[in-house]
Amino acid sequence: MNKIFDSHSHYNDDSFKDDYCDVLQKIADNGVGTVLNVGADIHSSRLAVKQAEECDFMYCSVGIHPHDSIQARDEAIMEEIEQLIAHQKTVAVGEAGLDYHYDDSWSPEVQKEAFVKQILLANKYNKPLIIHTREAMQDTLDILNEYPLNSGVVHCYSGSRESCKQLVKMGLYIGFTGVITFKNARRALESLKVVPLDRLLIETDCPYMAPEPNRGKRCDSSMLHFVAQKMADELGMTKDEIIRITRENAERLFNIR
Ligand code: NI
């Protein structure tokens, strides 16, 4: 049996604080072989590294999410981020990108600056960038055209099929969450079908985005069985094939053996 590679999780989130060890045991007992624990600001990035140091099957990513993009203007923070990126358990930079969903978020100018800084860091350390983009696809594509990435993934893909094609053309991987199991998932499923098999990743984005039939609950990596099954049904493959392919893709992208 192939083991699941969860390419985007947040076990550094407060919601796992009380039963963290139990959750790790539970997912290991349920066919999960590897998790990538993703930082979103300086605090969660520090914790992601610490947790990855302590857990054999966990790797981490370090970066500044658009919601905290102002932190990228702080030189001391960015120096520490750079040190954390160089850590041997850090296999990616991010999550970084653009999010225009909330009115009270940082301005596009601040967000773009943080995004570009992290593109340059990812290229400098030759690690892939984990891209978060929400309601900001055109600006995301423009920045990626101006500052090409060596490698990366657009996580929790929610854009159009046409944008998906452009991102694939840039050499990027595309990550899908439990959103593809939701009733209103038509758009995501259309995009899924234009991603080459060797660029597909599965991810929880836990504690968020629990797939059906667990929608609304706290998510963890064991729920990826539902995501893999849905993907398999859509693509006419078996769940085990999806788990194998997405694991191979993640190991290649994040340079893990
Ligand atoms: Ni995330």
XYZ file of C-alpha atoms and ligand atoms in Angstrom:
258
model
C 0.000 0.000 0.000
C 1.227 3.449 -0.877
C 1.281 6.046 1.837
C -0.278 9.478 1.641
C 1.912 12.580 1.295
C 0.029 15.587 2.694
C 1.729 18.444 0.852
C 0.170 21.276 2.897
C -0.837 21.163 6.552
C -0.724 23.467 9.558
C 0.021 21.259 12.573
C 1.517 24.428 14.047
C -2.044 25.771 14.375
C -3.443 26.369 17.865
C -6.321 23.981 17.242
C -3.854 21.049 17.467
C -2.243 22.240 20.682
C -4.146 20.019 23.092
C -3.914 16.670 21.297
C -0.970 17.168 18.915
C 0.750 13.843 19.694
C -2.513 11.892 19.463
C -3.259 13.411 16.058
C 0.194 12.501 14.719
C -0.278 8.937 15.964
C -3.749 8.779 14.424
C -2.623 9.919 10.979
C 0.407 7.579 11.028
C -1.986 4.708 11.863
C -4.238 5.690 8.965
C -1.963 5.459 5.957
C -0.272 8.850 6.077
C 3.461 8.558 5.403
C 4.645 12.169 5.161
C 3.318 15.617 6.046
C 4.570 19.048 5.105
C 3.932 21.500 7.946
C 3.589 25.025 6.555
C 4.449 28.309 8.233
C 2.425 31.474 7.616
C 4.270 34.099 9.682
C 7.428 34.245 11.769
C 5.858 32.520 14.810
C 4.223 29.645 12.962
C 7.352 29.224 10.825
C 9.533 28.853 13.937
C 7.115 26.297 15.333
C 6.883 24.424 12.022
C 10.657 23.935 12.037
C 10.689 22.837 15.684
C 7.894 20.319 15.106
C 9.603 18.939 11.990
C 12.839 18.509 13.943
C 10.978 16.347 16.444
C 9.012 14.178 14.018
C 10.554 11.778 11.477
C 7.737 11.930 8.932
C 7.252 15.680 9.074
C 8.977 18.321 6.927
C 8.359 22.048 7.034
C 8.001 25.170 4.942
C 8.871 28.654 6.143
C 7.358 31.924 5.010
C 4.967 34.846 5.328
C 1.308 34.520 4.257
C -0.308 37.558 2.566
C -2.393 38.148 5.725
C 0.876 38.857 7.559
C 2.752 40.333 4.621
C 3.729 43.440 6.617
C 6.238 41.214 8.478
C 8.284 40.981 5.282
C 9.156 44.668 5.711
C 10.934 43.859 8.996
C 14.590 43.150 8.297
C 15.182 41.167 11.477
C 12.220 38.928 10.703
C 13.386 38.320 7.149
C 16.879 37.468 8.349
C 15.427 34.889 10.707
C 13.141 33.552 7.943
C 16.214 33.104 5.786
C 17.993 31.144 8.525
C 14.929 28.936 8.939
C 14.765 28.365 5.171
C 18.301 27.023 5.274
C 17.351 24.424 7.924
C 17.705 20.821 6.730
C 14.058 19.940 7.486
C 12.803 22.971 5.528
C 11.918 21.748 2.035
C 10.001 24.769 0.753
C 9.461 28.512 1.126
C 5.999 29.945 1.907
C 3.166 30.020 2.037
C 3.423 33.293 0.180
C 1.325 35.074 -2.379
C -1.674 37.380 -2.746
C -5.077 37.349 -1.066
C -7.550 40.109 -1.940
C -10.559 38.426 -0.328
C -10.663 40.495 2.852
C -11.200 44.248 2.840
C -9.146 44.765 6.005
C -6.086 42.911 4.661
C -2.737 44.525 3.799
C -2.667 46.568 0.615
C -1.783 44.895 -2.697
C 1.453 46.868 -2.610
C 2.540 45.360 0.727
C 1.419 41.889 -0.353
C 3.250 42.043 -3.689
C 6.461 43.148 -2.021
C 6.351 40.175 0.391
C 5.512 37.794 -2.450
C 8.433 38.932 -4.616
C 10.878 38.761 -1.691
C 9.918 35.160 -1.101
C 10.141 34.251 -4.800
C 13.722 35.504 -4.713
C 14.473 33.572 -1.505
C 13.030 30.361 -2.930
C 15.224 30.693 -6.006
C 18.277 31.628 -3.933
C 17.958 28.497 -1.749
C 16.735 26.372 -4.645
C 13.626 25.307 -2.746
C 10.098 25.410 -4.204
C 7.703 28.194 -3.278
C 4.250 27.355 -1.903
C 1.912 29.911 -3.440
C -1.350 31.056 -1.882
C -3.554 33.028 -4.262
C -7.146 34.048 -3.641
C -9.160 36.468 -5.763
C -5.831 37.778 -7.073
C -5.030 35.523 -10.016
C -4.121 38.161 -12.618
C -1.656 39.900 -10.288
C -0.259 36.491 -9.287
C 0.324 35.540 -12.925
C 1.863 38.955 -13.703
C 4.339 38.671 -10.821
C 5.264 35.101 -11.729
C 5.882 36.222 -15.311
C 8.095 39.057 -14.147
C 9.918 36.984 -11.499
C 10.011 33.397 -12.758
C 10.272 30.699 -10.107
C 12.667 27.770 -10.311
C 9.922 25.556 -8.884
C 6.740 25.785 -6.866
C 3.154 24.775 -6.218
C -0.096 26.723 -6.234
C -1.827 25.302 -3.195
C -5.570 24.829 -2.592
C -6.246 25.645 -6.223
C -9.404 27.708 -6.671
C -8.846 29.580 -9.925
C -10.143 29.024 -13.438
C -9.147 26.296 -15.839
C -7.419 28.819 -18.120
C -5.259 30.197 -15.294
C -4.456 26.653 -14.269
C -3.114 25.956 -17.761
C -0.887 29.025 -17.548
C 0.504 28.005 -14.157
C 1.229 24.502 -15.436
C 3.014 26.049 -18.432
C 5.274 27.891 -15.978
C 6.318 24.500 -14.607
C 4.313 24.770 -11.395
C 2.565 21.977 -9.518
C -1.094 22.304 -8.491
C -2.401 21.243 -5.058
C -6.007 20.243 -4.394
C -7.736 20.092 -1.003
C -11.006 18.754 0.369
C -12.706 21.523 -1.609
C -12.938 19.089 -4.555
C -15.368 16.968 -2.525
C -17.748 19.880 -1.921
C -21.038 20.196 -3.799
C -19.973 23.452 -5.502
C -16.613 22.076 -6.661
C -17.311 22.197 -10.384
C -14.643 24.856 -11.065
C -11.924 23.033 -9.154
C -12.807 19.757 -10.855
C -12.572 21.386 -14.309
C -9.096 22.592 -13.420
C -8.095 19.188 -12.052
C -8.577 17.727 -15.519
C -6.064 20.056 -17.200
C -3.239 19.309 -14.751
C -0.758 16.731 -16.072
C -0.619 13.692 -13.751
C 2.999 14.409 -12.888
C 2.090 17.864 -11.487
C -0.752 16.871 -9.156
C -0.543 17.159 -5.374
C -3.070 16.439 -2.635
C -3.189 18.427 0.568
C -5.430 19.032 3.558
C -4.604 22.661 4.442
C -5.662 21.307 7.846
C -7.123 22.310 10.270
C -9.220 23.929 7.512
C -10.984 22.500 4.443
C -12.124 19.130 5.837
C -13.508 17.085 2.926
C -16.999 15.619 2.787
C -18.352 13.842 4.806
C -16.404 15.747 7.463
C -16.960 19.263 6.137
C -16.858 21.842 8.936
C -14.938 19.605 11.340
C -11.284 20.032 12.256
C -9.352 18.449 9.405
C -6.271 16.210 9.649
C -4.169 14.337 7.089
C -6.057 11.025 7.462
C -9.018 12.698 5.715
C -7.001 12.801 2.484
C -8.415 9.347 1.729
C -11.648 11.142 0.755
C -9.777 13.633 -1.433
C -7.756 10.894 -3.155
C -10.922 8.863 -3.756
C -12.720 11.843 -5.298
C -9.730 12.604 -7.514
C -9.546 8.944 -8.547
C -13.253 8.909 -9.471
C -12.876 12.077 -11.553
C -9.790 10.853 -13.393
C -10.867 7.227 -13.839
C -8.089 5.824 -11.673
C -7.843 3.977 -8.362
C -7.361 5.710 -5.042
C -4.089 3.854 -4.528
C -2.765 5.102 -7.881
C -3.592 8.687 -6.901
C -1.832 8.241 -3.561
C 1.236 6.784 -5.299
C 1.411 9.454 -8.023
C 0.893 12.404 -5.675
C 3.549 11.004 -3.321
C 6.064 10.653 -6.174
C 5.269 14.200 -7.308
C 5.694 15.638 -3.810
C 8.993 13.797 -3.282
C 10.273 15.159 -6.600
C 9.106 18.739 -5.978
C 10.316 18.936 -2.377
C 13.455 16.911 -3.091
C 12.708 14.299 -0.429
C 13.857 10.725 -0.681
Ni -2.287 26.937 4.223
